[in-house]
Each structure stands twice: as structure tokens, then as C-alpha cells.
Amino acid sequence: MEIPRMSQFPLFLLVVWGFGGLEAPAEAQDVHCYEAFDEATGSCHNLLGTGVATQDCCLNHAYGFQAGDGAPCQSCRSANWSQWSAWGPCSVSCMEGIQRRKRTCYGWNKGTCTEGTHEWEARSCTPQDCCPVDGGWSSWSAWSPCSVTCLRGFETRQRTCTNPAPVCGGICPGNKEERVPCDTRQICPTHGNWGNWGNWEACPATCTHEGSSQKPQQQRRRLCNNPFPSTMPPGNPCPGSDRDHQDCVGLPFCPRDGNWGAWQPSSPCSVTCGVGRVVEARRCNNPEPKYGGRNCPGQDTRNHICNTGMPCPVDGQWTEWSQWSKCERLGANFRINCEDIDGTQSRTRMCSGRAHDGKRCEGKDRIEMRSCYDIHLCSMKGTWADWSPWGLCEPACGPNPVRTRVKECKPTYENYPEQVEGQNGQMQDVNFWGKPIPKCTPLDGQKFKVEERTPCLNVPRCED
């Protein structure tokens, strides 16, 4: 076991929940083939065609497919986890609650996880430290004067939400203003106002050929009846004229509808591997629409499936580093365990999954070496570390989740030099290997670790 030197880690708790793997169709089955698979939603996009053999569609690992109408979308790649979703909303609007996020395993072939399963994480959240408390209304003000000087209007009064004022976003229920009708017992004059303009008179023609210069007049009228001006008391007449004129200019030319030309190929196959598309195009030029004539109906492009029969490249990916080997001093005939004598240890990784001339793994390191001290089961002086951060809520989707933090007895390394001279003659850091036995003054009756647990509050039900 490797102990990182003088470092502390927060405790992360994870629960895996699955809804069952999606079955991949047999290789001979014809499917709906798509150009793109969205791992954020598990959906397919850009349909290439239907009735495509699964092995042909999945020549490109970035593609996706459906076994039939309404069937779930599946990815052509090897099964692997999607990115974590964004954290969901907090389960409460105030005080402490909980929020969750998840990721999903997508892929057709066998991979690092089971297709269709979920992983969930949960953590506590506090949208705001206090909850809203409603306030109380002040007394009503005196009624205002009537809003008009003739006929009927309104009187109003107000009150304020200050008795007491609301706290933390609270409100005062009800209206802050009241109004009642009032009557001045006075008659108001009615001023005249124009009604709507009538329709323009028809022009002599509805369309014309190019070169026409006739500009006949057209007119429209309106009446002062919206409303009529009163006579007692006298109201003002409508201002302006009751007639309006304009030239019949800009008459449209008579329209000519468009018609499609012949289909013409406009692109080669869209891909050099796997399944793609060929695009054909046509122009609305036989003849073109003119003077407001209708455009050609339908689409100006159409697609056809093209199959290169060639598998697409798959780039290589580094595997995880192996565990560090035991700390040893090669060729030494003496013991280095629990001594300030440095040794060496190594770890390896492999470039796997590369196929069909895909890219090799970036970087050249397949093996790493480092200097080390063997402190496995060594008795060492220790000190109590600070409390770790609170961990995630566990279980994420089970009953009564709790979160935990710990305080640990950590070894000190007073008698070990921090650096040694490496094989290249340069000074390099030395790591500690093994699990030592630190000695601290007991805390709460514990010698090595003290743990605190607290419940997660306002936990909603899981959606799946």
C-alpha cells in the first residue's frame, strides 16, 4: 500500500444503481444508423438511414443505432462511463437539503462498465441560511381626493408592509392599495374623436407589366364619430381633414411561379470510413420565380446512403498505472525497512484499444521509477491531522443518508531526508512506501482515527 507523503484526502462515498443493460442486436440485424450519439442524453442524432447492418453502422465508433422505432439509442463504442451530469437542484429552498448528480454507462461492446447502468453521487446543500417569514401591514393611510373633476372617479388609500417588515424574502399577503368609487356630480364635455379610416379605394389594376407609368389616385374617408363632440357642455370638434389621398404607385408586376431544374450531384461521400451520405441538389431556375411568384415547393437537396466498407480508426488509450512495486534496494545485502536508507520502486501502464491505424497513445512513458523509503509496519511518532472535509451523503439513493468526516493520526518523518541524489546525479524527492504504525496521544479513546457522522437533511426520493 502506498501512503502519499504528508497529504490528506476528503472521503468520497459512491453508490451504483442500474436500470439493466441494453441488449445489443445481433450483428446480422438491420438497424436505424445515426451519425452522432449524445452521451449527455443517451440519444441519437442525424439519421443516416434505416435497414443498415449493425456491423456496417459501427465501423465508426462515434456512431449510434436503434434496433427499431421507439427502441433506445445505443452507442457503437465500447462500454464506458459518460461525464458526470451537473448537480441537480437542492431539495429545499432554504436551510439544509440534498442534491444529486449521476453518470451513465453507454456502449455496445464489452468495456469498463455495464451498458445502461447509473452511478449516483449526493451532497448536502444550503440555498440560503434562513427561511422566509411574512411581515405585517401598517395602518391604512387617509383616502385621497377624487381622481377626476367631473363624472365618477376613484379615491385611494395605501398601507406599507412594515409592521413588522418581512424577513428573508417573506411577503405581506394581500393588497397594498384599496380604491372606492366617487361621484363629482358634474357633467364632462365630450370632445370629438376620429373613427377609423375607411378602406382605400381600389386601384384601376392589380398588377402591371414592366414599363407602366400610370399613377391613378385613390382615397379613403373617416368620420368624427368616435365619439361625436357634445353640445352641452360643448366639446371640441375633430382636428384635421376627413379625407386622405395617395397615388397608386408601386403596383406589383404580375407574378411568375418558379419550377425545379434537374437533380445534380453536389458532393462525394461525406466520410472515408464507415457509412456516410451523398448529397444531390437542384435549383429553382426552370424558370426562376419572379415578381412575387411562388418558389418551387419541396427541398432543394436530398441525401443517399454511401458505404465505404472501411472501419474507422480507433485511437489507443493508456491503461491506469499499476500499483507501485515494493520499495527495494537492488543488489543490497542489508535491510532497509524502517531505516533512512532509500530504495527504488516502479509502476507500469499499457497503450490498449488501438485499431485500424488509430493514433498511438500520447507520450512514451510505459514505466515510471522513483526513490522511496520502506516504512511498512514501522513504529513512528505521529500527530493528529485536522478534520477532513465532510464526505458525500451515503447512500445516495437509500434511506437515511449520512455524511462523515475523520481525524487521523499521521506519522511524522523527522529522521528521513526529504531528497536524495538520483542516478542522473541530480537531487530528487523521496516517497514513503508501506503502512507505518504512527503513535499519537489517544483522542476520544482512539489511537489511530476518530470519526464524526451527521445525517443529511431534507432528502428527496431518487428519480429512477
Short mmCIF file of C-alpha atoms in Angstrom, two decimals:
data_model
loop_
_atom_site.label_atom_id
_atom_site.label_comp_id
_atom_site.label_asym_id
_atom_site.label_seq_id
_atom_site.Cartn_x
_atom_site.Cartn_y
_atom_site.Cartn_z
CA MET A 1 0.00 0.00 0.00
CA GLU A 2 1.22 3.49 -0.87
CA ILE A 3 0.88 6.38 1.63
CA PRO A 4 1.21 9.80 -0.12
CA ARG A 5 3.62 11.90 1.84
CA MET A 6 2.12 14.49 4.25
CA SER A 7 -1.16 14.65 2.28
CA GLN A 8 -4.81 14.33 3.25
CA PHE A 9 -7.80 13.30 1.14
CA PRO A 10 -11.59 14.02 1.57
CA LEU A 11 -13.80 10.96 1.94
CA PHE A 12 -15.96 10.31 -1.17
CA LEU A 13 -18.88 7.87 -0.93
CA LEU A 14 -20.42 6.45 -4.10
CA VAL A 15 -23.45 4.20 -4.71
CA VAL A 16 -24.14 2.48 -8.08
CA TRP A 17 -27.74 1.96 -9.22
CA GLY A 18 -28.62 0.42 -12.59
CA PHE A 19 -31.72 0.00 -14.67
CA GLY A 20 -30.37 -3.00 -16.60
CA GLY A 21 -28.11 -3.22 -19.65
CA LEU A 22 -29.49 -2.66 -23.13
CA GLU A 23 -29.14 -5.70 -25.35
CA ALA A 24 -27.02 -5.19 -28.46
CA PRO A 25 -28.67 -6.54 -31.60
CA ALA A 26 -27.08 -9.47 -33.38
CA GLU A 27 -24.53 -8.42 -35.98
CA ALA A 28 -26.80 -9.54 -38.83
CA GLN A 29 -29.71 -7.35 -37.66
CA ASP A 30 -30.63 -4.25 -39.71
CA VAL A 31 -30.88 -1.08 -37.59
CA HIS A 32 -31.50 2.68 -37.81
CA CYS A 33 -27.98 4.16 -38.19
CA TYR A 34 -27.15 7.67 -36.87
CA GLU A 35 -24.08 9.89 -37.37
CA ALA A 36 -23.88 11.04 -33.73
CA PHE A 37 -24.52 9.64 -30.24
CA ASP A 38 -25.08 12.20 -27.42
CA GLU A 39 -23.77 10.70 -24.18
CA ALA A 40 -25.27 13.54 -22.12
CA THR A 41 -28.83 12.43 -23.04
CA GLY A 42 -28.29 8.91 -24.42
CA SER A 43 -29.96 9.94 -27.70
CA CYS A 44 -29.12 9.50 -31.39
CA HIS A 45 -28.92 12.38 -33.90
CA ASN A 46 -28.59 12.84 -37.69
CA LEU A 47 -30.23 9.73 -39.13
CA LEU A 48 -28.14 8.27 -41.96
CA GLY A 49 -30.67 5.61 -42.96
CA THR A 50 -32.63 2.55 -41.92
CA GLY A 51 -32.01 -1.10 -42.75
CA VAL A 52 -28.23 -0.74 -42.21
CA ALA A 53 -26.37 -3.78 -40.87
CA THR A 54 -25.10 -3.24 -37.32
CA GLN A 55 -21.50 -4.11 -38.20
CA ASP A 56 -21.57 -1.60 -41.09
CA CYS A 57 -23.03 1.19 -38.96
CA CYS A 58 -20.49 0.54 -36.18
CA LEU A 59 -17.47 0.70 -38.47
CA ASN A 60 -17.35 4.20 -36.96
CA HIS A 61 -17.26 4.06 -33.13
CA ALA A 62 -18.66 7.62 -32.90
CA TYR A 63 -21.98 6.47 -34.47
CA GLY A 64 -25.13 5.23 -32.71
CA PHE A 65 -28.04 2.98 -33.71
CA GLN A 66 -31.59 1.92 -32.80
CA ALA A 67 -32.82 -1.66 -33.16
CA GLY A 68 -36.19 -0.30 -34.36
CA ASP A 69 -38.74 2.52 -33.99
CA GLY A 70 -39.07 3.52 -30.34
CA ALA A 71 -36.07 1.41 -29.28
CA PRO A 72 -33.43 3.04 -27.05
CA CYS A 73 -30.34 4.52 -28.72
CA GLN A 74 -27.08 2.57 -28.33
CA SER A 75 -23.50 3.74 -28.87
CA CYS A 76 -21.15 1.90 -31.23
CA ARG A 77 -18.18 2.38 -28.88
CA SER A 78 -17.02 0.02 -26.15
CA ALA A 79 -18.99 0.48 -22.92
CA ASN A 80 -17.64 3.41 -20.88
CA TRP A 81 -18.93 5.95 -18.34
CA SER A 82 -20.34 9.29 -19.53
CA GLN A 83 -19.31 12.56 -17.91
CA TRP A 84 -20.95 13.39 -14.57
CA SER A 85 -24.14 15.41 -15.03
CA ALA A 86 -24.48 18.82 -13.43
CA TRP A 87 -25.57 18.78 -9.79
CA GLY A 88 -29.36 18.75 -9.57
CA PRO A 89 -31.42 21.34 -7.70
CA CYS A 90 -31.37 21.41 -3.91
CA SER A 91 -34.27 19.54 -2.29
CA VAL A 92 -35.23 22.62 -0.25
CA SER A 93 -35.33 26.37 -0.90
CA CYS A 94 -33.89 27.28 2.49
CA MET A 95 -31.86 25.70 5.30
CA GLU A 96 -30.07 22.39 4.60
CA GLY A 97 -31.10 19.86 1.93
CA ILE A 98 -29.51 17.49 -0.58
CA GLN A 99 -28.67 17.48 -4.31
CA ARG A 100 -27.57 14.68 -6.60
CA ARG A 101 -25.80 14.05 -9.90
CA LYS A 102 -25.28 10.90 -11.98
CA ARG A 103 -23.42 9.38 -14.89
CA THR A 104 -24.47 6.57 -17.25
CA CYS A 105 -22.62 3.67 -18.94
CA TYR A 106 -23.03 3.73 -22.74
CA GLY A 107 -21.54 1.38 -25.32
CA TRP A 108 -22.31 -1.65 -27.47
CA ASN A 109 -19.24 -3.85 -26.95
CA LYS A 110 -17.84 -5.04 -23.62
CA GLY A 111 -15.92 -2.30 -21.84
CA THR A 112 -15.13 -0.87 -18.42
CA CYS A 113 -18.78 -0.86 -17.19
CA THR A 114 -22.20 -2.44 -17.83
CA GLU A 115 -24.30 -0.75 -20.56
CA GLY A 116 -27.30 1.18 -19.22
CA THR A 117 -26.23 1.33 -15.54
CA HIS A 118 -26.13 4.56 -13.48
CA GLU A 119 -23.76 5.87 -10.81
CA TRP A 120 -25.16 8.46 -8.39
CA GLU A 121 -23.48 10.98 -6.04
CA ALA A 122 -25.22 13.11 -3.44
CA ARG A 123 -24.08 16.06 -1.30
CA SER A 124 -25.65 18.45 1.15
CA CYS A 125 -26.70 21.96 0.08
CA THR A 126 -27.92 25.19 1.72
CA PRO A 127 -29.63 27.61 -0.77
CA GLN A 128 -29.92 30.21 1.99
CA ASP A 129 -29.32 30.14 5.71
CA CYS A 130 -32.82 31.25 6.71
CA CYS A 131 -36.41 30.59 5.60
CA PRO A 132 -38.88 33.36 4.63
CA VAL A 133 -41.05 34.90 7.38
CA ASP A 134 -44.01 37.06 6.30
CA GLY A 135 -44.40 40.61 7.61
CA GLY A 136 -47.41 42.61 8.79
CA TRP A 137 -49.28 45.59 7.33
CA SER A 138 -49.22 49.10 8.75
CA SER A 139 -52.45 51.04 9.27
CA TRP A 140 -54.25 52.39 6.17
CA SER A 141 -53.49 55.99 5.10
CA ALA A 142 -56.26 58.60 4.71
CA TRP A 143 -58.37 58.46 1.49
CA SER A 144 -57.03 60.58 -1.40
CA PRO A 145 -59.18 63.24 -3.22
CA CYS A 146 -61.38 62.00 -6.10
CA SER A 147 -59.29 61.22 -9.21
CA VAL A 148 -61.49 63.36 -11.58
CA THR A 149 -63.23 66.76 -11.57
CA CYS A 150 -66.35 65.59 -13.44
CA LEU A 151 -68.46 62.42 -13.53
CA ARG A 152 -67.17 59.49 -11.49
CA GLY A 153 -63.66 58.53 -10.43
CA PHE A 154 -61.91 56.79 -7.57
CA GLU A 155 -60.46 57.55 -4.14
CA THR A 156 -57.45 55.50 -2.98
CA ARG A 157 -55.56 54.72 0.22
CA GLN A 158 -52.33 52.80 0.88
CA ARG A 159 -50.54 50.81 3.54
CA THR A 160 -46.97 49.52 3.89
CA CYS A 161 -45.51 46.08 4.72
CA THR A 162 -43.56 47.32 7.75
CA ASN A 163 -45.39 46.13 10.88
CA PRO A 164 -43.17 44.14 11.13
CA ALA A 165 -41.11 44.03 7.91
CA PRO A 166 -40.79 40.57 6.27
CA VAL A 167 -37.59 38.58 6.90
CA CYS A 168 -35.50 36.52 4.45
CA GLY A 169 -37.68 37.15 1.39
CA GLY A 170 -41.06 36.93 3.09
CA ILE A 171 -44.09 38.98 1.99
CA CYS A 172 -47.25 40.56 3.34
CA PRO A 173 -50.29 38.73 1.90
CA GLY A 174 -52.98 40.98 0.46
CA ASN A 175 -53.06 44.30 -1.42
CA LYS A 176 -51.09 47.41 -0.52
CA GLU A 177 -53.74 49.71 -2.07
CA GLU A 178 -57.55 50.00 -1.93
CA ARG A 179 -59.82 52.18 -4.02
CA VAL A 180 -63.53 53.10 -3.90
CA PRO A 181 -65.69 54.95 -6.45
CA CYS A 182 -66.53 58.67 -6.02
CA ASP A 183 -69.06 60.93 -7.83
CA THR A 184 -68.38 64.65 -8.52
CA ARG A 185 -71.98 65.16 -9.75
CA GLN A 186 -70.55 67.26 -12.62
CA ILE A 187 -71.07 66.56 -16.37
CA CYS A 188 -67.91 66.39 -18.51
CA PRO A 189 -67.74 67.78 -22.09
CA THR A 190 -67.29 65.15 -24.82
CA HIS A 191 -64.62 66.08 -27.35
CA GLY A 192 -64.87 64.71 -30.87
CA ASN A 193 -62.52 61.94 -31.99
CA TRP A 194 -61.97 60.41 -35.39
CA GLY A 195 -63.24 56.96 -36.21
CA ASN A 196 -61.06 54.51 -38.14
CA TRP A 197 -60.09 55.29 -41.72
CA GLY A 198 -62.18 53.50 -44.33
CA ASN A 199 -60.58 51.16 -46.86
CA TRP A 200 -58.56 52.64 -49.71
CA GLU A 201 -60.49 52.80 -52.97
CA ALA A 202 -59.44 50.16 -55.47
CA CYS A 203 -56.72 50.99 -57.98
CA PRO A 204 -57.52 50.51 -61.71
CA ALA A 205 -55.32 47.36 -61.92
CA THR A 206 -53.96 44.72 -59.57
CA CYS A 207 -50.69 44.12 -61.44
CA THR A 208 -48.81 45.53 -64.40
CA HIS A 209 -46.08 44.73 -66.84
CA GLU A 210 -42.69 46.36 -66.65
CA GLY A 211 -42.64 49.93 -68.07
CA SER A 212 -46.10 51.01 -66.83
CA SER A 213 -46.17 54.69 -65.61
CA GLN A 214 -49.86 55.22 -64.71
CA LYS A 215 -50.42 56.60 -61.20
CA PRO A 216 -54.15 56.90 -60.50
CA GLN A 217 -55.42 58.47 -57.31
CA GLN A 218 -57.09 56.55 -54.53
CA GLN A 219 -58.72 57.99 -51.41
CA ARG A 220 -60.19 56.99 -48.07
CA ARG A 221 -62.51 58.72 -45.56
CA ARG A 222 -63.20 58.89 -41.84
CA LEU A 223 -66.00 60.24 -39.60
CA CYS A 224 -65.85 62.35 -36.41
CA ASN A 225 -67.98 59.85 -34.52
CA ASN A 226 -65.69 58.15 -32.03
CA PRO A 227 -67.40 59.89 -30.23
CA PHE A 228 -69.35 62.87 -31.65
CA PRO A 229 -68.49 66.14 -29.85
CA SER A 230 -71.11 67.09 -27.23
CA THR A 231 -73.23 70.27 -27.47
CA MET A 232 -73.97 70.86 -23.77
CA PRO A 233 -71.43 71.39 -22.44
CA PRO A 234 -69.77 72.00 -25.84
CA GLY A 235 -66.97 69.57 -26.87
CA ASN A 236 -64.14 70.21 -29.32
CA PRO A 237 -64.56 69.05 -32.96
CA CYS A 238 -62.11 66.58 -34.51
CA PRO A 239 -58.94 68.29 -35.79
CA GLY A 240 -57.75 67.84 -39.39
CA SER A 241 -59.40 66.63 -42.61
CA ASP A 242 -61.84 63.79 -43.08
CA ARG A 243 -60.21 62.69 -46.38
CA ASP A 244 -56.84 61.26 -47.36
CA HIS A 245 -55.30 60.73 -50.83
CA GLN A 246 -52.37 58.83 -52.29
CA ASP A 247 -51.03 57.83 -55.69
CA CYS A 248 -51.44 54.21 -56.79
CA VAL A 249 -47.69 53.81 -57.07
CA GLY A 250 -45.68 50.63 -56.74
CA LEU A 251 -48.28 48.34 -58.25
CA PRO A 252 -46.74 44.85 -58.34
CA PHE A 253 -45.69 43.21 -61.55
CA CYS A 254 -47.76 40.16 -62.41
CA PRO A 255 -46.24 37.15 -60.58
CA ARG A 256 -44.45 34.23 -62.29
CA ASP A 257 -44.10 30.95 -60.36
CA GLY A 258 -40.79 29.05 -60.25
CA ASN A 259 -40.09 25.47 -61.37
CA TRP A 260 -37.33 23.00 -60.39
CA GLY A 261 -34.38 22.14 -62.60
CA ALA A 262 -32.85 18.64 -62.77
CA TRP A 263 -31.16 16.95 -59.77
CA GLN A 264 -27.35 17.21 -59.84
CA PRO A 265 -24.77 15.55 -57.54
CA SER A 266 -23.19 18.21 -55.28
CA SER A 267 -20.81 16.25 -53.02
CA PRO A 268 -18.88 12.97 -52.81
CA CYS A 269 -19.45 10.54 -49.93
CA SER A 270 -19.25 12.52 -46.67
CA VAL A 271 -16.85 10.04 -44.99
CA THR A 272 -13.80 7.97 -45.88
CA CYS A 273 -14.69 5.19 -43.43
CA GLY A 274 -17.93 3.61 -42.24
CA VAL A 275 -21.31 4.80 -43.54
CA GLY A 276 -21.95 8.36 -44.77
CA ARG A 277 -24.11 10.28 -47.19
CA VAL A 278 -24.03 11.65 -50.75
CA VAL A 279 -25.91 14.93 -51.36
CA GLU A 280 -27.76 15.86 -54.55
CA ALA A 281 -29.03 19.41 -55.23
CA ARG A 282 -31.37 21.15 -57.67
CA ARG A 283 -32.09 24.80 -58.45
CA CYS A 284 -35.39 26.62 -58.80
CA ASN A 285 -34.45 28.02 -62.23
CA ASN A 286 -36.69 26.38 -64.81
CA PRO A 287 -37.84 29.19 -64.73
CA GLU A 288 -36.94 31.27 -61.65
CA PRO A 289 -39.84 32.78 -59.68
CA LYS A 290 -40.31 36.47 -60.46
CA TYR A 291 -42.42 39.43 -59.29
CA GLY A 292 -43.76 37.64 -56.21
CA GLY A 293 -44.33 34.33 -57.95
CA ARG A 294 -44.28 31.21 -55.75
CA ASN A 295 -40.99 29.49 -55.00
CA CYS A 296 -40.57 25.87 -56.02
CA PRO A 297 -42.23 23.52 -53.48
CA GLY A 298 -40.14 20.92 -51.62
CA GLN A 299 -36.47 20.64 -50.69
CA ASP A 300 -33.50 21.68 -52.81
CA THR A 301 -31.24 18.86 -51.51
CA ARG A 302 -31.64 15.15 -50.84
CA ASN A 303 -29.35 12.51 -49.30
CA HIS A 304 -28.34 8.97 -50.24
CA ILE A 305 -26.52 6.43 -48.07
CA CYS A 306 -22.94 5.59 -49.09
CA ASN A 307 -20.96 2.72 -47.52
CA THR A 308 -17.17 2.77 -47.77
CA GLY A 309 -16.88 -0.71 -46.24
CA MET A 310 -13.82 0.54 -44.33
CA PRO A 311 -13.64 0.53 -40.49
CA CYS A 312 -12.80 3.87 -38.87
CA PRO A 313 -9.61 4.37 -36.82
CA VAL A 314 -9.76 3.75 -33.07
CA ASP A 315 -7.16 5.68 -31.04
CA GLY A 316 -5.17 3.95 -28.33
CA GLN A 317 -5.76 4.81 -24.66
CA TRP A 318 -3.37 4.45 -21.73
CA THR A 319 -4.48 2.00 -19.07
CA GLU A 320 -4.38 3.07 -15.42
CA TRP A 321 -0.93 2.94 -13.78
CA SER A 322 -0.29 -0.28 -11.89
CA GLN A 323 0.34 -0.20 -8.13
CA TRP A 324 3.87 0.85 -7.12
CA SER A 325 6.10 -2.17 -6.56
CA LYS A 326 7.66 -2.94 -3.19
CA CYS A 327 10.41 -0.49 -2.13
CA GLU A 328 13.73 -2.34 -2.54
CA ARG A 329 17.42 -1.56 -2.90
CA LEU A 330 18.68 -3.74 -5.72
CA GLY A 331 21.91 -5.64 -5.00
CA ALA A 332 21.93 -4.64 -1.32
CA ASN A 333 22.76 -7.34 1.27
CA PHE A 334 21.39 -5.32 4.15
CA ARG A 335 17.91 -4.42 5.47
CA ILE A 336 16.34 -1.02 4.51
CA ASN A 337 12.96 -1.48 6.26
CA CYS A 338 12.45 1.18 8.96
CA GLU A 339 15.86 2.71 8.10
CA ASP A 340 16.65 6.09 6.48
CA ILE A 341 18.14 4.19 3.52
CA ASP A 342 16.49 4.92 0.18
CA GLY A 343 15.44 2.29 -2.38
CA THR A 344 13.56 2.31 -5.66
CA GLN A 345 10.14 1.16 -6.88
CA SER A 346 8.36 1.14 -10.23
CA ARG A 347 4.93 1.06 -11.87
CA THR A 348 3.77 0.40 -15.47
CA ARG A 349 0.93 1.14 -17.87
CA MET A 350 -0.08 -0.13 -21.33
CA CYS A 351 -1.40 1.51 -24.52
CA SER A 352 -4.53 -0.53 -25.36
CA GLY A 353 -7.50 -0.44 -27.76
CA ARG A 354 -5.69 0.96 -30.83
CA ALA A 355 -7.16 -0.37 -34.09
CA HIS A 356 -7.41 0.42 -37.80
CA ASP A 357 -4.45 2.86 -37.87
CA GLY A 358 -5.80 4.90 -34.96
CA LYS A 359 -3.49 7.28 -33.09
CA ARG A 360 -0.94 5.85 -30.71
CA CYS A 361 -1.10 6.91 -27.06
CA GLU A 362 0.45 10.33 -26.48
CA GLY A 363 3.70 10.24 -24.52
CA LYS A 364 6.29 7.49 -24.26
CA ASP A 365 6.24 6.58 -20.57
CA ARG A 366 5.29 2.94 -20.09
CA ILE A 367 7.23 2.62 -16.83
CA GLU A 368 7.97 5.06 -14.00
CA MET A 369 10.70 4.81 -11.37
CA ARG A 370 11.02 6.74 -8.12
CA SER A 371 13.07 6.79 -4.94
CA CYS A 372 11.45 5.56 -1.74
CA TYR A 373 11.78 4.66 1.93
CA ASP A 374 10.40 1.30 3.16
CA ILE A 375 8.33 2.21 6.27
CA HIS A 376 5.95 -0.77 6.16
CA LEU A 377 4.82 -1.69 9.74
CA CYS A 378 7.41 0.68 11.21
CA SER A 379 6.61 2.28 14.58
CA MET A 380 6.79 6.07 14.14
CA LYS A 381 5.99 9.22 16.06
CA GLY A 382 2.63 10.66 14.94
CA THR A 383 0.50 13.79 15.17
CA TRP A 384 -3.26 14.26 14.82
CA ALA A 385 -4.21 15.84 11.46
CA ASP A 386 -7.01 18.40 11.00
CA TRP A 387 -10.55 17.24 10.33
CA SER A 388 -11.08 16.12 6.74
CA PRO A 389 -13.84 17.85 4.66
CA TRP A 390 -17.33 16.39 5.02
CA GLY A 391 -17.81 13.49 2.60
CA LEU A 392 -20.71 12.78 0.25
CA CYS A 393 -24.14 11.66 1.52
CA GLU A 394 -24.34 7.85 1.73
CA PRO A 395 -26.32 6.09 0.44
CA ALA A 396 -27.07 8.49 -2.44
CA CYS A 397 -30.43 6.84 -3.17
CA GLY A 398 -31.15 4.87 0.01
CA PRO A 399 -32.91 5.68 3.28
CA ASN A 400 -31.41 7.95 5.97
CA PRO A 401 -28.17 9.02 4.25
CA VAL A 402 -25.35 10.42 6.39
CA ARG A 403 -22.08 12.22 5.72
CA THR A 404 -18.79 11.60 7.55
CA ARG A 405 -15.51 13.31 8.34
CA VAL A 406 -12.40 11.88 10.05
CA LYS A 407 -9.36 12.98 12.01
CA GLU A 408 -6.37 10.62 11.61
CA CYS A 409 -3.10 10.01 13.39
CA LYS A 410 -0.44 10.73 10.72
CA PRO A 411 3.22 9.69 11.00
CA THR A 412 5.98 12.31 11.08
CA TYR A 413 9.19 11.80 9.15
CA GLU A 414 11.76 13.67 11.26
CA ASN A 415 14.66 11.25 10.67
CA TYR A 416 14.26 10.85 6.90
CA PRO A 417 16.00 13.22 4.41
CA GLU A 418 13.46 14.76 2.03
CA GLN A 419 15.74 14.41 -1.03
CA VAL A 420 18.49 12.02 -2.22
CA GLU A 421 20.88 12.01 -5.19
CA GLY A 422 19.41 10.09 -8.15
CA GLN A 423 21.13 8.03 -10.84
CA ASN A 424 21.46 11.15 -13.01
CA GLY A 425 23.37 12.91 -10.25
CA GLN A 426 20.50 15.34 -9.52
CA MET A 427 18.62 15.65 -6.24
CA GLN A 428 15.09 14.17 -6.28
CA ASP A 429 12.21 13.77 -3.82
CA VAL A 430 11.84 10.52 -1.88
CA ASN A 431 8.40 8.89 -1.37
CA PHE A 432 7.33 6.70 1.52
CA TRP A 433 6.10 3.17 0.81
CA GLY A 434 4.14 0.88 3.11
CA LYS A 435 1.76 1.31 6.02
CA PRO A 436 3.54 2.58 9.15
CA ILE A 437 2.22 2.40 12.72
CA PRO A 438 2.00 6.03 13.94
CA LYS A 439 1.84 6.69 17.69
CA CYS A 440 -0.30 9.61 18.88
CA THR A 441 -1.71 10.56 22.27
CA PRO A 442 -5.18 8.85 22.34
CA LEU A 443 -8.04 11.15 21.30
CA ASP A 444 -11.59 10.30 22.44
CA GLY A 445 -10.26 6.86 23.35
CA GLN A 446 -8.94 6.21 19.80
CA LYS A 447 -5.29 5.67 18.79
CA PHE A 448 -5.45 5.97 15.00
CA LYS A 449 -8.69 7.54 13.73
CA VAL A 450 -11.67 9.49 15.12
CA GLU A 451 -14.85 9.63 13.03
CA GLU A 452 -17.85 12.03 13.09
CA ARG A 453 -21.16 11.30 11.31
CA THR A 454 -24.15 13.59 10.75
CA PRO A 455 -27.44 12.96 8.89
CA CYS A 456 -28.16 14.62 5.51
CA LEU A 457 -31.36 16.66 5.76
CA ASN A 458 -34.44 17.03 3.50
CA VAL A 459 -33.58 14.11 1.22
CA PRO A 460 -35.86 13.70 -1.86
CA ARG A 461 -36.66 10.34 -3.46
CA CYS A 462 -34.46 9.11 -6.31
CA GLU A 463 -35.98 9.52 -9.77
CA ASP A 464 -35.01 6.03 -11.05
#
